[in-house]
GROMACS .gro file of C-alpha atoms in nm:
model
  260
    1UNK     CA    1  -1.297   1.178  -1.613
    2UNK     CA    2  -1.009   1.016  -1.767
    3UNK     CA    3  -1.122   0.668  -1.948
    4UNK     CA    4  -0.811   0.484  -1.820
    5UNK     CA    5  -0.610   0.400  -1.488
    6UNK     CA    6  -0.229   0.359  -1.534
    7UNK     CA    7  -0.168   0.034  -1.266
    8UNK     CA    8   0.116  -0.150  -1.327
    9UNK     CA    9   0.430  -0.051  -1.557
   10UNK     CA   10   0.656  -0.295  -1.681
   11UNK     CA   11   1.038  -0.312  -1.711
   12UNK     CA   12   1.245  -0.567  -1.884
   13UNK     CA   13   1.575  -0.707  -1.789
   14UNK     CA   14   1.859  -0.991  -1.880
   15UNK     CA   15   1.846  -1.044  -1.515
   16UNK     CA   16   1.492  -0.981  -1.381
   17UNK     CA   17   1.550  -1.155  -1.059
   18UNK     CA   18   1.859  -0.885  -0.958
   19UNK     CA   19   1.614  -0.617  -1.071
   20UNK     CA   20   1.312  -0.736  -0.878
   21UNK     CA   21   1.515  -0.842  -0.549
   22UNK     CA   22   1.665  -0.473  -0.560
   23UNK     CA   23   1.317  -0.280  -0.565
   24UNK     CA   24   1.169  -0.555  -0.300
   25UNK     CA   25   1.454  -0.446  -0.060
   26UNK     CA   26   1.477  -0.092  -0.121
   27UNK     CA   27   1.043  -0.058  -0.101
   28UNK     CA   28   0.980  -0.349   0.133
   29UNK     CA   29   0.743  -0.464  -0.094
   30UNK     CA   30   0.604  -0.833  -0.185
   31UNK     CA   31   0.685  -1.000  -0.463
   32UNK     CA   32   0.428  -1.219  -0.666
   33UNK     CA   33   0.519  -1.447  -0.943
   34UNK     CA   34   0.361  -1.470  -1.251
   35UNK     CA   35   0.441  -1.786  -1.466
   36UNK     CA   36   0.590  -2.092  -1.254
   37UNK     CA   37   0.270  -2.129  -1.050
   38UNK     CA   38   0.074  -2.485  -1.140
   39UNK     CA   39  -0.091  -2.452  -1.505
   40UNK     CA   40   0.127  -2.221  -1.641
   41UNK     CA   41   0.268  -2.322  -1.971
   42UNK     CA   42   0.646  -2.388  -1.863
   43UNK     CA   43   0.746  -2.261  -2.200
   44UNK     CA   44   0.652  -1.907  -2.108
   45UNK     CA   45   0.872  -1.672  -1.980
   46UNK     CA   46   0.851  -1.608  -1.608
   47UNK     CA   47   0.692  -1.215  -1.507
   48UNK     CA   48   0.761  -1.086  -1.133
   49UNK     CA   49   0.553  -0.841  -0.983
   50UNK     CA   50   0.644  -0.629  -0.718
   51UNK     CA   51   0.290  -0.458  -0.512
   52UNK     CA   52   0.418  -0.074  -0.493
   53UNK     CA   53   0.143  -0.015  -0.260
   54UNK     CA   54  -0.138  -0.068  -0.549
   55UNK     CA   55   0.090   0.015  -0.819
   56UNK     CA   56   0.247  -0.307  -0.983
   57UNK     CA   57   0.579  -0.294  -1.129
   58UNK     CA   58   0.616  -0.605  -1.390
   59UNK     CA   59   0.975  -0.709  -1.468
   60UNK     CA   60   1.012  -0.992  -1.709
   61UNK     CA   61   1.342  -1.108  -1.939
   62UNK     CA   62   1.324  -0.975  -2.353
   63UNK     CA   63   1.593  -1.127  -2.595
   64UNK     CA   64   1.575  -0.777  -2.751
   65UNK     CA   65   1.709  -0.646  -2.395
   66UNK     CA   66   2.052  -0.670  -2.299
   67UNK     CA   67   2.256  -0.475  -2.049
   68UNK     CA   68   2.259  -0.113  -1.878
   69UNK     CA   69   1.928   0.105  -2.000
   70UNK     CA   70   2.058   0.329  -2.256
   71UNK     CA   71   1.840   0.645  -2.237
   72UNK     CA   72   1.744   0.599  -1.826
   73UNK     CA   73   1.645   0.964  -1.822
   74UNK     CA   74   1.370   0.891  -2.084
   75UNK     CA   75   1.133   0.711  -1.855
   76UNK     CA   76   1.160   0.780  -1.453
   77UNK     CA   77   0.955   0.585  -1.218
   78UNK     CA   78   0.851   0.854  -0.930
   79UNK     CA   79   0.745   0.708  -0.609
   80UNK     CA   80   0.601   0.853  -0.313
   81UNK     CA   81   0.764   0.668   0.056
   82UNK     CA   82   0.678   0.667   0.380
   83UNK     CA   83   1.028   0.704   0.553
   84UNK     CA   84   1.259   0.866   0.233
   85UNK     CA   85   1.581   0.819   0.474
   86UNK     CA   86   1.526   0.452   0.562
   87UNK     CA   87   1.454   0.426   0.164
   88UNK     CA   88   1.776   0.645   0.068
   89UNK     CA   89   1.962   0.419   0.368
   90UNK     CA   90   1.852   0.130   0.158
   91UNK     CA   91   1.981   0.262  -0.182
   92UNK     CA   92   2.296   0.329  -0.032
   93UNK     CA   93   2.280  -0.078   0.118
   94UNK     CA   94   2.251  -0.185  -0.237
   95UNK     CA   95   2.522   0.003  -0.369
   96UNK     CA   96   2.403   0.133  -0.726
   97UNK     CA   97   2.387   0.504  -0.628
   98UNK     CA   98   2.270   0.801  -0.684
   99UNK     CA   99   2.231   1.057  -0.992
  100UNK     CA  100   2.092   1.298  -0.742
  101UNK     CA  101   2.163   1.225  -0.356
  102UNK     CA  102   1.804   1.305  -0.149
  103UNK     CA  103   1.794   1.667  -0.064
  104UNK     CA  104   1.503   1.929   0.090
  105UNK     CA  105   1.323   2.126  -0.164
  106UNK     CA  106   1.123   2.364  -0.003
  107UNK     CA  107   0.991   2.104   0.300
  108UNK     CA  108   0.973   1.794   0.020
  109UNK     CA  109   1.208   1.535  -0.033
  110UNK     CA  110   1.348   1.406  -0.363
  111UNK     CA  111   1.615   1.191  -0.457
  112UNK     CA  112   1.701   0.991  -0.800
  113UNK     CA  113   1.850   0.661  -0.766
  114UNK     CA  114   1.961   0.417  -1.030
  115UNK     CA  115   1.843   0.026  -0.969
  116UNK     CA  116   2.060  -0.226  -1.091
  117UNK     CA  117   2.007  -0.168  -1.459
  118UNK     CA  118   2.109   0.198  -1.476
  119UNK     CA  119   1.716   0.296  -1.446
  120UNK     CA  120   1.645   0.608  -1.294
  121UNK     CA  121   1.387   0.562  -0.964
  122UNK     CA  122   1.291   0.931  -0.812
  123UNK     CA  123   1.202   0.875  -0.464
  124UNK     CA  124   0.983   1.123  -0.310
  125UNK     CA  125   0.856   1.245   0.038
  126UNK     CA  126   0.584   1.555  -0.014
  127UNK     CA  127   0.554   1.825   0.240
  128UNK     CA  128   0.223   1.780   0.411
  129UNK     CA  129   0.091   2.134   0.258
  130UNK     CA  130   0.166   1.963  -0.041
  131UNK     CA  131  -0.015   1.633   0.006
  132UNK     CA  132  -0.318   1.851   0.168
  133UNK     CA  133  -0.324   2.097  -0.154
  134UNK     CA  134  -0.262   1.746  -0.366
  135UNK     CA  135  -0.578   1.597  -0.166
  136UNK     CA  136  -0.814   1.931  -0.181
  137UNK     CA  137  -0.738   1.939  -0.585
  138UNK     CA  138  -0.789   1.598  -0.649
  139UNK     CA  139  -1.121   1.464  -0.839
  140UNK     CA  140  -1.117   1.071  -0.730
  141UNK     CA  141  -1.386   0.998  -0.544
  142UNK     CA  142  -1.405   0.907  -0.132
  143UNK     CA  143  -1.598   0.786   0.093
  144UNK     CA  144  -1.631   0.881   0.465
  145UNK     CA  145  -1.773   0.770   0.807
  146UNK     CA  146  -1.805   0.942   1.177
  147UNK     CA  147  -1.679   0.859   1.490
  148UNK     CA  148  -1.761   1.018   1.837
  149UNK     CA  149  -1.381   1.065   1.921
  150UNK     CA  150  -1.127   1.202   1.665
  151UNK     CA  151  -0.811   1.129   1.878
  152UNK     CA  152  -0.934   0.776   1.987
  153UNK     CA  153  -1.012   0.709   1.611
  154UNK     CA  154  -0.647   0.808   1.522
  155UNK     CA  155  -0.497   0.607   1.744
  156UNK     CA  156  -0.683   0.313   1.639
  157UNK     CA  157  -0.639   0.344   1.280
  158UNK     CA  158  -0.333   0.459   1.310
  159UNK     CA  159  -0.130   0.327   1.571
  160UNK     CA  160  -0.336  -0.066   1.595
  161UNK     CA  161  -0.405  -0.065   1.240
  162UNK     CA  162  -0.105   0.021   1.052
  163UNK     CA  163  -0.262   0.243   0.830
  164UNK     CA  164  -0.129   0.661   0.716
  165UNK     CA  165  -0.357   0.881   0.924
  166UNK     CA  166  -0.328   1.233   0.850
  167UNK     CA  167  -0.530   1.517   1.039
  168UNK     CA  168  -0.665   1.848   0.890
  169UNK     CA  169  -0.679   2.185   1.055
  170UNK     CA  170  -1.072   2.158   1.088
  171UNK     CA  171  -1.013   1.873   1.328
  172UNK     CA  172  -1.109   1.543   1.051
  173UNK     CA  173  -0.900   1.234   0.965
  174UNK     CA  174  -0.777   1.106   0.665
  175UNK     CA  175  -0.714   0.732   0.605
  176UNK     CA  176  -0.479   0.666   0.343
  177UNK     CA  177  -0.559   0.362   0.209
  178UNK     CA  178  -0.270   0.342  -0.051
  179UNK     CA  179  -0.162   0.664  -0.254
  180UNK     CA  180  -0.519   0.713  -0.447
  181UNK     CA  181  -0.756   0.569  -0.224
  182UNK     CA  182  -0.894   0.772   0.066
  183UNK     CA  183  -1.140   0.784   0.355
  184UNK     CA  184  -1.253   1.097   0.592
  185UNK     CA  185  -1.334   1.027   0.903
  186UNK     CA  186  -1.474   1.308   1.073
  187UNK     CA  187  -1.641   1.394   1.415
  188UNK     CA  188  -2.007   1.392   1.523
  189UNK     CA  189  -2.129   1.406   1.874
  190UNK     CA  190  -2.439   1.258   1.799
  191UNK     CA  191  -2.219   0.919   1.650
  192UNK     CA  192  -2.438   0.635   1.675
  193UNK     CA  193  -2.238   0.338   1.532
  194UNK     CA  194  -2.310   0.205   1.147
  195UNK     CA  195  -2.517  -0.102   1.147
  196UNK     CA  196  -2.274  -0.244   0.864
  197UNK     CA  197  -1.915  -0.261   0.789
  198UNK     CA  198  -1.776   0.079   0.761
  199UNK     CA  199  -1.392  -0.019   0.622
  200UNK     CA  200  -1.253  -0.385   0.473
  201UNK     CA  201  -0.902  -0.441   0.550
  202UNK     CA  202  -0.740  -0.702   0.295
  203UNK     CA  203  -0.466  -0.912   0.451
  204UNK     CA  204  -0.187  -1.147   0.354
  205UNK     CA  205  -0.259  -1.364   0.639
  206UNK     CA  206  -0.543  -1.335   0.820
  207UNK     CA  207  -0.429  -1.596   1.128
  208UNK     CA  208  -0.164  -1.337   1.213
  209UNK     CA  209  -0.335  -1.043   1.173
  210UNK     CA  210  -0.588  -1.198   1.372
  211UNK     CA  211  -0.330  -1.301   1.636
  212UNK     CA  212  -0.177  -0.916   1.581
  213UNK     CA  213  -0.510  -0.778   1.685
  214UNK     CA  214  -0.601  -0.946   1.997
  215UNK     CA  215  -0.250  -0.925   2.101
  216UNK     CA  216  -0.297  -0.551   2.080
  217UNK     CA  217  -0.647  -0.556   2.279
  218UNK     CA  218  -0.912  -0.552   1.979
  219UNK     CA  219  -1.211  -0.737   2.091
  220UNK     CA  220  -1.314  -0.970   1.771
  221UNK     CA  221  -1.680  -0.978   1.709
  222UNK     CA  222  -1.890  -1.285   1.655
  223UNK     CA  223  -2.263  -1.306   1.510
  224UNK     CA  224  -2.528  -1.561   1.536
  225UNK     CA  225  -2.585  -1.787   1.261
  226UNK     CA  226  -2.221  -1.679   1.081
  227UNK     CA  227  -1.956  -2.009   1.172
  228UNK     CA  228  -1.680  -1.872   1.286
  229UNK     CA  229  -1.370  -2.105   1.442
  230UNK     CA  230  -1.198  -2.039   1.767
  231UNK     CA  231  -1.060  -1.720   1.678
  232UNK     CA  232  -1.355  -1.576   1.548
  233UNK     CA  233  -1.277  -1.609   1.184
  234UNK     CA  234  -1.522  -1.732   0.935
  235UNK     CA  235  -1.347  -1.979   0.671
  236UNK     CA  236  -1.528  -1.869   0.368
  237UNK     CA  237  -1.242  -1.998   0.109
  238UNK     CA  238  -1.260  -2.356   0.233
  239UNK     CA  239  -1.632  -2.366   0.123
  240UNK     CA  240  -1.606  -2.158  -0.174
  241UNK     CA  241  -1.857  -1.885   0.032
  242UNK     CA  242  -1.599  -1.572  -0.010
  243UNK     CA  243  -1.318  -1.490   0.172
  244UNK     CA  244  -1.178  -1.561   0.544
  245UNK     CA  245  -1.296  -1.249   0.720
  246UNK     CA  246  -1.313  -1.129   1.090
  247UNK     CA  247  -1.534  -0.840   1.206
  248UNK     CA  248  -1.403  -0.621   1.489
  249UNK     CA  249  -1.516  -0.236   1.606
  250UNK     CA  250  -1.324   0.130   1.638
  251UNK     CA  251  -1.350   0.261   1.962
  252UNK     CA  252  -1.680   0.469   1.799
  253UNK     CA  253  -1.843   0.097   1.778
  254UNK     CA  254  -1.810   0.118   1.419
  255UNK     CA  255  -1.741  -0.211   1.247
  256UNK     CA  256  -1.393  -0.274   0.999
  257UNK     CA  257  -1.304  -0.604   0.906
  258UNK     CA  258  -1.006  -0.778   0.797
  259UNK     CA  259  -1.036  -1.030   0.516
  260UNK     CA  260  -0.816  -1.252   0.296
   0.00000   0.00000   0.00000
C-alpha cells in the first residue's frame, strides 16, 4: 500500500478569484476560504479552496505567476462528473472553450476544457463496465451492511438521500460516498437491523437537511437520556460534546445519521 494520499492540488493565479468562481460554477462545488477568517495574519496571502467532492483544489495568487499557463498540457486535472452534459453546458456558459469538445469513446465520455487561465481540465463520465472493472480492481478498503430489501434500500439511499447508488448483476448496492470511498449493501433475508449506526452522513447544515428529511417522510429517531431539541437534533457543538447529529433508519431499520 502506497504511503501517501494525493488530496488537494494547488494552482496559482494573478486572479484567483476568476479562477476559483469558474471551477465553483462549472462543478457546483463550495468554496472555503483560507486566510481572511478571524486570526489569520492579514498579511498573508488569501488561499481558496474549492471541495471537488473530497478532492481540494487550492488556488492562491504567486508574484512569480503572471498571465495564461504556458505549458497547460504539462499538468491536466482529470475529473470524474455526474452529469458530463450539464458540466460541458456549463463550460460552454463560461465561454473559455474547448481543446477537445466532449465526445463518446467507446460508452465513456471525455472532454478537455480550458478554465480561465488557459489550464487544461479533462472532464470525464466512465462507462459503468468501466467503473464496475475500476471498482472490482481496486485495493481501498470498504465496508458493508445488509438490508432485507435491495430495491427499498435503493430508493432510500438513492432517491431521499442524495447519494450515487449503483447496482451489480448479483443483485448488491453500491454507495458511492465520493469517488474513493465505498459501501456494499447487500441482501439478507434473515436482516435483523444493526444495534448501532450503520452510515454517518456529514452535512453543511443540518437544520435543512433535517427539514429536507421529514419533508420527504423520514421518521427522526429520538433516545432516552440523549437531549435532543424539537426537531430531534442533539446540539453537541454548543456544549463542546461533538457535533449536531440526528439519528434516523433505512427502511431495513438500520440506523444512518446526519451530522455537522
Amino acid at each position: 500500500m502506497a504511503t501517501a494520499t494525493i488530496s488537494s492540488a494547488l494552482l496559482s493565479s494573478d486572479d484567483p478569484a476568476r479562477l476559483r468562481d469558474w471551477y465553483a460554477s462549472v462543478f457546483d462545488a463550495a468554496i472555503e476560504h483560507v486566510g481572511d477568517e478571524p486570526g489569520y495574519d492579514p498579511g498573508e496571502p488569501v488561499v481558496y479552496s474549492v471541495d471537488l467532492d473530497g478532492f481540494y483544489l487550492m488556488i492562491d495568487a504567486r508574484d512569480d505567476v503572471t498571465g495564461p499557463a504556458r505549458e497547460p498540457a504539462r499538468l491536466i486535472l482529470n475529473l470524474e462528473v455526474d452529469d458530463i452534459h450539464a458540466t460541458a453546458a456549463r463550460v460552454d456558459e463560461l465561454g473559455h472553450g474547448w481543446l477537445a469538445p466532449v465526445e463518446d469513446r467507446n460508452g465513456s465520455w471525455f472532454g478537455t476544457a480550458t478554465d480561465p487561465d488557459g489550464n487544461l481540465v479533462q472532464i470525464i463520465a466512465l462507462s459503468e463496465a468501466m467503473v464496475r472493472d475500476a471498482q472490482e480492481a481496486s485495493m481501498t478498503p470498504f465496508s458493508g451492511f445488509a438490508v432485507r430489501d435491495v430495491d427499498a434500500a435503493a430508493v432510500f439511499y438513492g432517491d431521499v438521500l442524495g447519494l450515487r447508488v449503483a447496482r451489480s448483476d448479483s443483485g448488491m448496492l453500491t454507495l458511492h460516498l465520493d469517488r474513493r470511498t465505498r459501501v456494499l449493501v447487500y441482501p439478507s433475508d434473515d436482516h435483523r437491523p444493526a444495534s448501532h449506526t450503520v452510515l454517518n452522513i456529514p452535512v453543511a447544515d443540518i437544520d435543512s437537511a433535517v427539514d429536507d428529511l421529514v419533508g420527504r417522510g423520514v421518521a427522526i429517531l429520538r433516545y432516552p437520556g440523549m437531549p435532543c431539541d424539537d426537531k430531534g437534533i442533539m446540539r453537541g457543538r454548543q456544549v463542546g460534546m461533538g457535533p449536531d447529529i440526528v439519528w434516523f433508519a433505512d427502511p431495513s431499520g438500520n440506523v444512518v445519521s446526519m451530522l455537522h
